[in-house]
Coordinates of C-alpha atoms in Angstrom, one line a residue:
M1 CA 37.3 0.9 -8.2
D2 CA 41.0 0.3 -8.8
S3 CA 43.4 -2.4 -7.5
S4 CA 43.8 -0.7 -4.1
T5 CA 40.2 -1.7 -3.1
S6 CA 40.0 -4.4 -0.6
P7 CA 38.9 -7.8 -1.8
D8 CA 36.4 -8.0 1.1
T9 CA 34.2 -5.5 -0.6
D10 CA 33.7 -7.8 -3.6
P11 CA 31.9 -11.1 -2.9
T12 CA 33.4 -12.6 -6.1
A13 CA 37.0 -12.0 -4.9
D14 CA 39.2 -15.1 -4.1
T15 CA 42.6 -15.8 -2.7
S16 CA 44.3 -16.2 -6.0
P17 CA 46.6 -13.4 -7.4
E18 CA 43.7 -12.4 -9.7
S19 CA 41.8 -11.2 -6.6
D20 CA 43.8 -8.0 -6.7
R21 CA 42.3 -7.1 -10.0
K22 CA 39.1 -5.2 -10.6
P23 CA 35.9 -7.4 -10.6
L24 CA 34.9 -6.2 -14.0
E25 CA 38.3 -6.9 -15.5
I26 CA 38.1 -10.5 -14.2
V27 CA 34.8 -11.0 -15.9
L28 CA 36.0 -9.4 -19.1
S29 CA 38.7 -12.1 -19.3
Y30 CA 36.0 -14.7 -20.1
P31 CA 34.3 -15.0 -23.4
G32 CA 31.2 -13.0 -24.0
R33 CA 29.2 -16.2 -24.3
I34 CA 29.9 -17.1 -20.6
W35 CA 29.3 -13.5 -19.5
R36 CA 25.8 -13.4 -21.0
A37 CA 24.9 -16.6 -19.1
V38 CA 26.3 -15.4 -15.8
A39 CA 25.3 -11.7 -15.9
G40 CA 21.7 -12.4 -15.2
T41 CA 22.6 -14.0 -11.8
I42 CA 24.8 -11.2 -10.6
P43 CA 23.0 -9.0 -8.0
S44 CA 23.2 -5.3 -8.8
P45 CA 21.4 -2.2 -7.6
D46 CA 20.3 -1.7 -11.2
P47 CA 19.7 -4.8 -13.3
N48 CA 20.0 -2.7 -16.5
L49 CA 23.4 -1.3 -15.6
L50 CA 25.5 -4.3 -16.6
S51 CA 23.5 -4.7 -19.8
K52 CA 24.7 -1.2 -20.9
I53 CA 28.3 -2.5 -21.1
R54 CA 28.9 -4.4 -24.3
I55 CA 31.2 -7.3 -23.3
P56 CA 33.3 -8.2 -26.3
T57 CA 34.6 -11.6 -27.3
L58 CA 38.1 -12.7 -27.0
S59 CA 38.8 -11.5 -30.5
G60 CA 37.7 -7.9 -29.8
L61 CA 38.6 -7.4 -26.1
S62 CA 40.2 -4.1 -26.7
G63 CA 37.1 -2.4 -28.0
L64 CA 34.6 -1.7 -25.3
G65 CA 31.3 -0.3 -26.5
I66 CA 28.1 0.8 -25.1
L67 CA 24.8 -0.7 -25.9
L68 CA 22.4 2.2 -25.4
R69 CA 18.8 1.3 -25.9
P70 CA 15.5 2.7 -24.5
Q71 CA 15.2 2.0 -20.8
R72 CA 12.0 0.9 -19.0
R73 CA 12.6 3.2 -16.1
R74 CA 10.1 5.0 -14.1
H75 CA 10.3 8.7 -15.1
G76 CA 11.2 11.0 -12.2
L77 CA 12.1 14.7 -12.0
P78 CA 13.2 15.8 -15.4
L79 CA 16.6 17.4 -16.0
P80 CA 16.6 21.2 -16.3
L81 CA 16.4 21.5 -20.1
H82 CA 14.6 23.8 -22.4
S83 CA 10.9 23.0 -23.0
T84 CA 11.6 22.8 -26.8
S85 CA 14.6 20.5 -26.4
A86 CA 12.8 18.1 -24.1
H87 CA 11.3 16.4 -27.1
S88 CA 14.2 16.8 -29.5
F89 CA 16.6 14.8 -27.5
R90 CA 14.4 11.7 -27.9
V91 CA 14.9 11.9 -31.6
V92 CA 18.5 13.0 -32.0
G93 CA 20.9 10.1 -31.4
D94 CA 24.0 11.6 -29.6
A95 CA 21.9 14.0 -27.4
S96 CA 19.8 11.0 -26.4
K97 CA 22.9 9.0 -25.4
S98 CA 24.4 11.8 -23.4
L99 CA 21.2 12.5 -21.5
S100 CA 20.6 8.8 -21.0
I101 CA 23.9 8.5 -19.3
I102 CA 23.2 11.5 -17.0
E103 CA 19.7 10.2 -16.2
D104 CA 21.2 6.8 -15.2
I105 CA 23.6 8.5 -12.8
V106 CA 20.8 10.7 -11.4
E107 CA 18.5 7.7 -11.0
H108 CA 21.2 5.7 -9.0
T109 CA 22.0 8.8 -6.9
L110 CA 18.3 9.4 -6.0
S111 CA 17.9 5.7 -5.2
H112 CA 20.8 5.8 -2.8
L113 CA 19.6 9.0 -1.3
H114 CA 16.2 7.4 -0.6
T115 CA 17.9 4.5 1.2
I116 CA 20.0 6.9 3.2
Q117 CA 17.0 9.0 4.1
K118 CA 15.0 6.1 5.4
S119 CA 17.9 4.9 7.5
L120 CA 18.5 8.4 8.9
L121 CA 14.9 8.6 10.0
F122 CA 15.2 5.2 11.6
W123 CA 18.4 6.0 13.6
Q124 CA 17.2 9.5 14.5
S125 CA 14.1 7.9 16.1
R126 CA 16.3 5.5 18.0
A127 CA 18.6 8.4 19.1
E128 CA 15.6 10.3 20.5
G129 CA 14.5 7.3 22.6
T130 CA 15.1 6.7 26.3
S131 CA 17.9 4.7 27.7
S132 CA 15.6 1.7 28.3
Q133 CA 14.4 1.9 24.7
K134 CA 18.0 2.0 23.4
I135 CA 18.9 -1.0 25.6
Y136 CA 15.9 -2.9 24.3
F137 CA 16.9 -2.2 20.7
M138 CA 20.5 -3.3 21.4
V139 CA 19.4 -6.6 22.9
F140 CA 16.1 -7.6 21.1
E141 CA 15.9 -5.8 17.8
R142 CA 19.2 -6.6 16.1
G143 CA 18.9 -10.3 15.5
P144 CA 19.7 -13.4 17.4
R145 CA 23.5 -13.1 16.9
A146 CA 23.5 -9.6 18.4
F147 CA 21.2 -10.9 21.2
A148 CA 23.7 -13.6 22.2
K149 CA 26.6 -11.1 21.9
E150 CA 24.9 -8.5 24.1
I151 CA 23.9 -11.1 26.7
Y152 CA 27.5 -12.3 26.8
Q153 CA 28.8 -8.7 27.2
F154 CA 26.2 -8.0 29.8
A155 CA 27.3 -11.0 31.8
I156 CA 31.0 -10.0 31.6
S157 CA 30.3 -6.4 32.6
L158 CA 28.1 -7.6 35.4
T159 CA 30.8 -9.7 37.0
S160 CA 33.7 -7.2 36.4
Q161 CA 32.3 -3.7 36.7
G162 CA 28.8 -4.0 38.0
S163 CA 27.5 -1.3 35.6
S164 CA 26.1 -3.5 32.8
I165 CA 23.0 -1.4 32.2
Q166 CA 25.0 1.8 31.7
Y167 CA 27.4 -0.1 29.5
L168 CA 24.5 -1.2 27.2
S169 CA 23.1 2.3 27.1
D170 CA 26.5 3.9 26.3
S171 CA 27.3 1.3 23.6
A172 CA 23.9 1.9 22.0
S173 CA 24.4 5.7 22.0
E174 CA 27.8 5.3 20.5
M175 CA 26.6 2.9 17.7
I176 CA 23.7 5.1 16.8
S177 CA 25.8 8.3 16.7
I178 CA 28.4 6.6 14.4
R179 CA 25.7 5.5 12.0
L180 CA 24.1 8.9 12.0
A181 CA 27.4 10.5 11.3
I182 CA 28.2 8.1 8.4
L183 CA 24.7 8.5 6.9
T184 CA 24.8 12.2 7.2
S185 CA 28.2 12.4 5.5
L186 CA 27.0 10.2 2.7
Q187 CA 23.8 12.2 2.3
H188 CA 25.9 15.4 2.1
S189 CA 28.2 13.9 -0.5
L190 CA 25.5 12.5 -2.7
S191 CA 23.2 15.5 -2.5
T192 CA 26.0 17.8 -3.4
F193 CA 26.9 15.4 -6.3
L194 CA 23.2 15.5 -7.5
A195 CA 23.1 19.3 -7.2
E196 CA 26.3 19.7 -9.2
I197 CA 24.9 17.4 -12.0
Y198 CA 21.8 19.6 -12.2
L199 CA 23.9 22.8 -12.2
E200 CA 26.2 21.5 -14.9
V201 CA 23.3 20.3 -17.1
N202 CA 21.6 23.7 -16.6
Q203 CA 24.8 25.4 -17.7
Y204 CA 25.5 23.3 -20.7
R205 CA 21.9 22.4 -21.7
D206 CA 22.2 24.0 -25.1
V207 CA 25.3 21.9 -25.9
L208 CA 23.8 18.7 -24.4
T209 CA 20.6 18.9 -26.5
E210 CA 22.0 20.2 -29.8
G211 CA 22.2 16.7 -31.3
S212 CA 25.8 16.8 -32.4
E213 CA 28.6 14.5 -31.2
K214 CA 29.9 17.3 -29.0
S215 CA 26.9 16.8 -26.7
L216 CA 28.1 13.2 -25.8
T217 CA 31.7 14.2 -25.3
T218 CA 30.7 17.2 -23.2
A219 CA 28.5 15.0 -21.0
L220 CA 31.4 12.5 -20.5
V221 CA 33.9 15.2 -19.5
L222 CA 31.4 16.8 -17.1
I223 CA 30.6 13.5 -15.4
D224 CA 34.2 12.6 -15.1
G225 CA 34.9 15.9 -13.3
L226 CA 32.0 15.4 -11.0
F227 CA 33.1 11.8 -10.1
S228 CA 36.5 13.3 -9.1
K229 CA 34.8 15.7 -6.7
L230 CA 32.7 12.9 -5.3
E231 CA 35.7 10.7 -4.7
A232 CA 37.2 13.4 -2.4
S233 CA 33.9 13.9 -0.7
L234 CA 33.3 10.2 0.1
S235 CA 36.6 9.8 1.9
H236 CA 35.1 11.5 5.0
A237 CA 32.5 8.8 5.4
S238 CA 35.1 6.1 5.0
E239 CA 37.2 7.7 7.8
L240 CA 34.1 7.6 10.1
K241 CA 33.6 3.9 9.4
K242 CA 37.1 3.0 10.5
D243 CA 37.0 -0.3 8.6
D244 CA 39.2 -1.9 6.0
N245 CA 36.2 -2.8 4.0
S246 CA 35.0 0.8 3.7
I247 CA 37.9 2.3 1.8
A248 CA 36.7 5.2 -0.4
P249 CA 36.4 4.3 -4.1
Q250 CA 39.1 5.6 -6.4
F251 CA 37.3 6.3 -9.6
Q252 CA 39.0 5.8 -12.9
K253 CA 39.8 9.0 -14.9
L254 CA 39.2 9.5 -18.5
P255 CA 42.3 9.3 -20.7
Q256 CA 44.0 12.5 -21.6
L257 CA 41.9 13.3 -24.6
D258 CA 41.7 16.6 -26.4
T259 CA 38.3 17.9 -25.2
E260 CA 38.5 20.7 -27.7
T261 CA 38.6 18.3 -30.7
P262 CA 35.3 18.6 -32.6
Q263 CA 35.1 14.8 -32.9
W264 CA 36.3 11.8 -30.9
T265 CA 36.8 8.5 -32.5
E266 CA 34.3 5.8 -31.8
A267 CA 36.8 3.8 -29.8
E268 CA 37.5 6.8 -27.5
I269 CA 33.8 7.4 -27.0
N270 CA 33.2 3.8 -26.1
T271 CA 36.2 3.7 -23.7
A272 CA 35.1 6.9 -22.0
T273 CA 31.5 5.7 -21.7
N274 CA 32.6 2.4 -20.2
L275 CA 34.8 4.1 -17.7
I276 CA 31.8 6.2 -16.6
Y277 CA 29.7 3.2 -16.1
Q278 CA 32.5 1.3 -14.3
N279 CA 32.8 4.3 -11.9
L280 CA 29.0 4.2 -11.4
Q281 CA 29.3 0.4 -10.6
S282 CA 32.1 1.1 -8.2
L283 CA 30.0 3.7 -6.5
N284 CA 27.2 1.3 -6.1
L285 CA 29.4 -1.4 -4.7
Y286 CA 31.0 1.0 -2.3
L287 CA 27.7 2.3 -1.0
S288 CA 26.2 -1.2 -0.8
S289 CA 29.1 -2.3 1.4
L290 CA 29.0 0.9 3.5
L291 CA 25.2 0.8 4.0
S292 CA 25.1 -2.9 4.8
T293 CA 25.9 -2.0 8.4
C294 CA 24.4 1.5 8.6
Q295 CA 21.0 1.2 6.9
K296 CA 17.7 0.5 8.6
P297 CA 17.5 -3.1 9.7
K298 CA 14.9 -5.3 7.9
N299 CA 11.6 -6.1 9.6
V300 CA 12.6 -9.7 10.0
T301 CA 15.6 -8.6 12.0
T302 CA 13.8 -6.0 14.1
H303 CA 10.9 -8.3 15.0
W304 CA 12.9 -11.6 15.2
V305 CA 11.6 -12.2 18.7
R306 CA 8.0 -12.2 17.6
Y307 CA 8.8 -14.3 14.6
T308 CA 10.6 -16.8 16.8
A309 CA 7.7 -16.9 19.2
G310 CA 5.4 -17.4 16.2
A311 CA 7.5 -20.2 14.9
V312 CA 7.6 -21.9 18.2
G313 CA 3.8 -21.6 18.5
L314 CA 3.4 -22.8 15.0
S315 CA 5.6 -25.8 15.7
A316 CA 3.6 -26.6 18.9
C317 CA 0.3 -26.3 16.9
S318 CA 1.8 -28.6 14.2
I319 CA 2.7 -31.2 16.7
W320 CA -0.8 -31.0 18.3
L321 CA -2.4 -31.4 14.9
L322 CA -0.1 -34.3 14.1
K323 CA -1.3 -36.1 17.2
H324 CA -4.9 -35.9 16.1
S325 CA -4.2 -36.8 12.4
R326 CA -4.4 -40.1 10.6
L327 CA -0.7 -40.4 10.8
M328 CA -1.0 -41.1 14.5
G329 CA -4.1 -43.3 14.0
S330 CA -6.6 -40.7 15.2
S331 CA -9.7 -39.6 13.3
D332 CA -10.2 -36.4 15.3
I333 CA -9.3 -34.1 12.4
D334 CA -11.6 -36.0 10.0
N335 CA -14.4 -35.6 12.4
W336 CA -13.7 -31.9 12.9
I337 CA -13.7 -31.4 9.2
K338 CA -16.9 -33.3 8.8
D339 CA -18.6 -31.3 11.6
A340 CA -17.3 -28.0 10.1
K341 CA -18.7 -29.0 6.6
E342 CA -22.1 -29.8 8.1
S343 CA -22.1 -26.6 10.1
M344 CA -21.2 -24.5 7.0
S345 CA -23.8 -26.3 4.9
L346 CA -26.5 -25.7 7.6
F347 CA -25.4 -22.1 7.9
W348 CA -25.6 -21.7 4.1
K349 CA -29.0 -23.2 3.9
E350 CA -30.5 -21.3 6.9
H351 CA -28.9 -17.9 6.4
V352 CA -28.2 -17.7 2.7
E353 CA -30.2 -20.0 0.5
T354 CA -33.6 -20.1 2.2
P355 CA -33.8 -16.3 2.9
L356 CA -32.8 -15.5 -0.7
I357 CA -35.4 -17.8 -2.1
S358 CA -38.0 -16.4 0.2
I359 CA -37.1 -12.8 -0.8
R360 CA -37.2 -13.8 -4.5
D361 CA -40.7 -15.4 -4.1
E362 CA -42.1 -12.4 -2.2
L363 CA -40.8 -10.0 -4.7
F364 CA -42.7 -11.7 -7.5
E365 CA -46.0 -12.2 -5.7
T366 CA -48.6 -9.5 -5.4
F367 CA -50.6 -8.7 -2.3
K368 CA -53.8 -9.8 -4.2
T369 CA -52.3 -13.2 -4.9
R370 CA -51.4 -13.7 -1.3
Q371 CA -55.1 -13.0 -0.3
T372 CA -56.4 -16.0 -2.3
G373 CA -55.9 -19.1 -0.1
G374 CA -57.7 -21.9 1.8
I375 CA -58.3 -19.8 4.9
D376 CA -60.0 -17.1 2.8
T377 CA -62.6 -19.6 1.4
E378 CA -63.3 -21.0 4.9
V379 CA -64.0 -17.5 6.3
Q380 CA -66.4 -16.8 3.5
L381 CA -68.3 -20.1 4.2
N382 CA -68.5 -19.3 7.9
T383 CA -69.8 -15.7 7.0
D384 CA -72.6 -17.1 4.8
A385 CA -73.5 -19.7 7.4
L386 CA -73.8 -17.1 10.1
R387 CA -76.0 -14.9 7.9
R388 CA -78.4 -17.7 7.2
M389 CA -78.6 -18.6 10.9
L390 CA -79.3 -15.0 11.8
I391 CA -82.0 -14.7 9.1
A392 CA -83.8 -17.9 10.2
F393 CA -83.6 -16.9 13.9
C394 CA -84.8 -13.4 13.4
E395 CA -87.7 -14.4 11.1
Q396 CA -88.8 -17.1 13.6
T397 CA -88.6 -14.7 16.5
K398 CA -90.4 -11.8 14.8
G399 CA -92.8 -14.0 12.9
Q400 CA -92.3 -12.0 9.7
K401 CA -89.9 -11.7 6.7
L402 CA -86.9 -9.5 7.2
P403 CA -86.0 -6.9 4.6
L404 CA -83.3 -7.8 2.0
D405 CA -81.1 -5.0 3.1
A406 CA -81.0 -6.0 6.8
T407 CA -77.4 -6.0 8.0
D408 CA -75.7 -8.6 10.2
Q409 CA -75.4 -6.0 12.9
Q410 CA -79.2 -5.4 13.0
M411 CA -80.0 -9.1 13.1
M412 CA -77.4 -9.6 15.8
E413 CA -79.2 -7.0 17.9
I414 CA -82.4 -9.0 17.6
V415 CA -80.5 -12.1 18.7
M416 CA -79.0 -10.4 21.7
A417 CA -82.4 -9.0 22.8
R418 CA -83.9 -12.5 22.6
Y419 CA -80.9 -13.9 24.4
E420 CA -81.3 -11.5 27.3
K421 CA -85.0 -12.4 27.6
E422 CA -84.2 -16.1 27.6
M423 CA -81.5 -15.7 30.3
M424 CA -84.2 -14.7 32.8
H425 CA -85.2 -18.4 33.0
P426 CA -82.1 -20.2 31.8
V427 CA -82.9 -23.7 32.9
Q428 CA -86.4 -23.7 31.5
N429 CA -85.5 -21.9 28.3
L430 CA -82.5 -24.1 27.7
F431 CA -84.8 -27.0 27.0
N432 CA -88.0 -25.3 25.9
G433 CA -86.9 -21.9 24.6
E434 CA -84.4 -20.3 22.2
L435 CA -81.5 -20.0 24.6
A436 CA -79.4 -22.8 23.1
R437 CA -79.9 -21.5 19.6
A438 CA -78.9 -18.0 20.5
M439 CA -75.8 -19.3 22.2
L440 CA -74.8 -21.3 19.1
I441 CA -75.3 -18.2 16.9
Q442 CA -72.9 -16.3 19.3
I443 CA -70.4 -19.1 19.1
Q444 CA -70.5 -19.0 15.3
R445 CA -70.0 -15.2 15.4
L446 CA -67.0 -15.7 17.7
K447 CA -65.6 -18.3 15.4
L448 CA -66.0 -16.0 12.4
D449 CA -64.3 -13.1 14.3
L450 CA -61.4 -15.4 15.2
E451 CA -60.9 -16.6 11.7
T452 CA -61.1 -13.0 10.4
A453 CA -58.4 -12.0 12.8
M454 CA -56.2 -14.9 11.8
L455 CA -56.6 -14.0 8.2
E456 CA -55.5 -10.4 8.9
L457 CA -52.6 -11.6 10.9
D458 CA -51.5 -14.0 8.1
Q459 CA -51.7 -11.1 5.7
I460 CA -49.5 -9.0 7.9
L461 CA -46.9 -11.8 8.3
K462 CA -46.8 -12.4 4.6
A463 CA -46.4 -8.7 4.0
N464 CA -43.4 -8.7 6.3
Q465 CA -41.9 -11.9 5.1
I466 CA -39.2 -10.0 3.2
N467 CA -38.1 -8.3 6.4
F468 CA -37.9 -11.7 8.2
A469 CA -35.9 -13.2 5.4
T470 CA -33.6 -10.2 5.4
L471 CA -33.1 -10.7 9.2
A472 CA -32.3 -14.3 8.6
A473 CA -29.7 -13.4 6.0
L474 CA -28.0 -10.7 8.2
P475 CA -25.3 -13.0 9.6
A476 CA -24.3 -14.0 6.1
C477 CA -24.4 -10.3 5.0
F478 CA -22.2 -9.4 7.9
I479 CA -19.6 -12.0 7.1
V480 CA -19.6 -10.9 3.4
Y481 CA -19.1 -7.3 4.5
L482 CA -16.1 -8.3 6.6
L483 CA -14.6 -10.2 3.8
I484 CA -15.1 -7.3 1.4
S485 CA -13.6 -4.9 3.9
V486 CA -10.6 -7.0 4.4
M487 CA -10.0 -7.5 0.6
R488 CA -10.5 -3.8 0.0
A489 CA -8.1 -2.9 2.8
W490 CA -5.6 -5.3 1.3
L491 CA -6.0 -4.1 -2.3
L492 CA -6.3 -0.4 -1.7
H493 CA -4.0 0.1 1.3
D494 CA -1.8 3.1 1.4
K495 CA 1.4 2.5 -0.4
G496 CA 3.5 5.1 1.2
V497 CA 3.2 8.5 -0.4
E498 CA 1.7 7.0 -3.5
G499 CA -1.4 5.6 -1.8
R500 CA -5.0 6.9 -2.0
G501 CA -5.9 7.3 1.7
T502 CA -5.7 10.1 4.1
I503 CA -2.3 9.0 5.4
A504 CA -0.8 9.1 1.9
R505 CA -2.2 12.6 1.3
R506 CA -0.6 13.7 4.6
Q507 CA 2.7 12.3 3.6
R508 CA 2.6 14.0 0.2
R509 CA 1.9 17.3 1.9
L510 CA 4.8 16.7 4.3
L511 CA 7.0 16.2 1.2
L512 CA 5.9 19.6 0.0
V513 CA 6.7 21.1 3.4
E514 CA 10.1 19.5 3.2
V515 CA 10.7 21.1 -0.2
E516 CA 9.8 24.5 1.2
K517 CA 12.0 24.0 4.3
R518 CA 15.0 23.0 2.2
L519 CA 14.5 25.9 -0.2
M520 CA 14.6 28.3 2.8
Q521 CA 17.8 26.5 4.1
F522 CA 19.3 26.9 0.7
Q523 CA 18.7 30.6 0.6
A524 CA 20.0 31.0 4.1
C525 CA 23.2 29.3 3.1
M526 CA 23.6 31.4 0.0
D527 CA 23.1 34.6 2.1
S528 CA 25.8 33.4 4.5
G529 CA 28.3 32.6 1.7
M530 CA 28.3 28.8 2.4
D531 CA 28.2 27.7 -1.2
E532 CA 29.0 24.0 -0.6
E533 CA 26.3 23.7 2.1
A534 CA 23.9 25.5 -0.3
R535 CA 24.6 22.9 -3.0
C536 CA 23.9 20.2 -0.4
R537 CA 20.6 21.7 0.5
F538 CA 19.7 22.2 -3.2
G539 CA 20.4 18.5 -3.8
L540 CA 18.2 17.5 -0.9
M541 CA 15.5 19.7 -2.3
L542 CA 15.8 17.9 -5.6
Y543 CA 15.5 14.6 -3.9
S544 CA 12.3 15.7 -2.2
L545 CA 11.0 17.1 -5.4
D546 CA 11.7 13.8 -7.2
R547 CA 9.8 11.9 -4.5
L548 CA 6.9 14.3 -4.8
Y549 CA 7.0 14.1 -8.6
K550 CA 6.6 10.3 -8.5
A551 CA 4.1 10.3 -5.7
V552 CA 1.5 12.7 -7.3
E553 CA 1.9 11.7 -11.0
W554 CA -0.9 9.1 -11.2
H555 CA -3.2 11.0 -8.8
A556 CA -2.8 14.2 -10.8
I557 CA -3.4 12.4 -14.1
E558 CA -6.7 11.1 -12.7
T559 CA -7.8 14.6 -11.7
G560 CA -6.6 16.2 -14.9
E561 CA -4.1 18.4 -13.1
W562 CA -0.8 16.7 -14.1
M563 CA 0.3 19.0 -16.9
S564 CA 0.0 22.1 -14.7
L565 CA 1.4 20.4 -11.6
K566 CA 4.4 19.0 -13.6
H567 CA 5.2 22.4 -14.9
D568 CA 5.2 23.9 -11.4
I569 CA 7.4 21.1 -10.0
V570 CA 9.9 21.6 -12.9
D571 CA 10.0 25.3 -12.2
I572 CA 10.8 24.7 -8.5
A573 CA 13.8 22.5 -9.6
K574 CA 15.2 25.1 -12.0
P575 CA 18.6 26.3 -10.7
D576 CA 18.4 29.7 -12.3
M577 CA 15.0 30.6 -10.8
E578 CA 14.8 33.0 -7.8
T579 CA 14.1 31.4 -4.4
A580 CA 11.2 33.8 -3.7
Q581 CA 9.5 32.8 -6.9
K582 CA 10.0 29.1 -6.0
L583 CA 8.4 29.7 -2.6
T584 CA 5.5 31.3 -4.4
V585 CA 5.1 28.3 -6.6
V586 CA 5.3 26.0 -3.6
S587 CA 2.5 28.0 -1.9
R588 CA 0.3 27.7 -5.0
V589 CA 0.9 24.0 -5.3
E590 CA 0.0 23.4 -1.7
R591 CA -3.4 25.1 -1.8
M592 CA -4.6 24.6 -5.4
Y593 CA -4.1 21.0 -6.5
D594 CA -6.7 18.4 -5.3
C595 CA -4.1 15.6 -5.0
L596 CA -2.2 17.6 -2.4
L597 CA -5.2 18.9 -0.4
P598 CA -5.5 17.7 3.3
S599 CA -8.5 15.6 2.5
S600 CA -10.4 14.4 -0.6
K601 CA -13.2 16.6 -1.7
R602 CA -14.4 14.0 -4.1
L603 CA -17.0 11.3 -3.3

């Protein structure tokens, strides 16, 4: 930016005569020691951008140099270079510098295009809404200051014209249309700028990667010419804004150097490189100022009514808690905490500790061990007693010894036969006969049957004790499952197009559809002779490809498809490849790669 730029666009500008100077020139007037201390606190769209400009000391203010070092940037869509030169430029110094400068500019341009695209989608959704939705947005989704302003305008229009609702609807439509026009113009300018960079790099790729000093000078001259075209293109968006703070940037031009000279001096290269980065910084400042009112509002602004209601509810809850706290002389909170601790302890013991101990014990016991107990011994004693009683009764009744192999069932039949005979004269036989003895034997048999049934029931209960312990632990298992589900959803939630879920897969496929659509639009513009519009569509296609490249990289690496998929994406971005061949590659990418399929086939 030059001296004609308004001071309002720079937050560091003041009312002194120095405010008419460029922000970077003001900073350069201070020693390098102070700049290094302050540069870390200056907000910038790219924190590494200012570090590329070597700020000299007072003794060497005339010599501006560039500190080019490896950048920790996330790699996006590669530049259209030869496959053999893609590795060589990382080794050769001058080629690396030239391509690093171009990559910085491409990275900033793609970042701004992404911001503009998100804002365009937001305002397009608002433009497609009904009148009531537009009015609701104007009043309740633009922050408290806009809320007060719209209520005031609503009251004025209500008293003067009587058509306040229509006024709000019209003002909303006008505001949305202006923002859409500005964003569309910016998108057209930046996408054209991006396409021209790729076209120029594709045309001069042999020179840019040959490793000589000519590669750096060629890159500087090409970028300077592209910034001149961008300056003229951005003036349309500034005219739509109609604001003194949105004056189009006037980029600085390279000095009149002899571009045909085989070598530039180091001072000329440093000066030219610094001018390029100053132009890039001017572009960032201009776009930040212009997008500050046109970009998608933040969530805290859109949902300020909910946050305000939540803050009021939280304040009321805090006051209520304060009334029941020790500060107000109340022990309610302490009692609640104590009750909660006791409930949690009881829950832990009944539904976690005891069931787990029971399951552990049952898993280490055998069914044979469970059969050996006090109730088993008592049953055996009662069985032996009943057999002795049966033998004595039967031998006395028969008057003879019973065989040794006589069963309890056979002896019981003799007892029952004698019992039936004795029941014919019950009173007499109760005192003089064997009726009482037969009845006692039956009672003993009934007792034995009852104890045997109890033993079997006890064995069944012990055999199912693990099931009962598991049922007792079900509430704890359910709570643990809920916690794990919440943590898993929080840790593995879809992060836009880079997520792992079904929604992320769908968004990646939509990016591929967007690439295909813009390829067809590009070819249609070329067939109609609209070269400028074709470059715009090509730039938008590059933006979509860059997003797809970054979104599928890690997923394709996991599936082992990255090398092939990367080659296909790079082929689609090549300017000298036929559109029909690109559409064929897009079709293959859509149906062949697992990370872009509609749903995951893997378990």
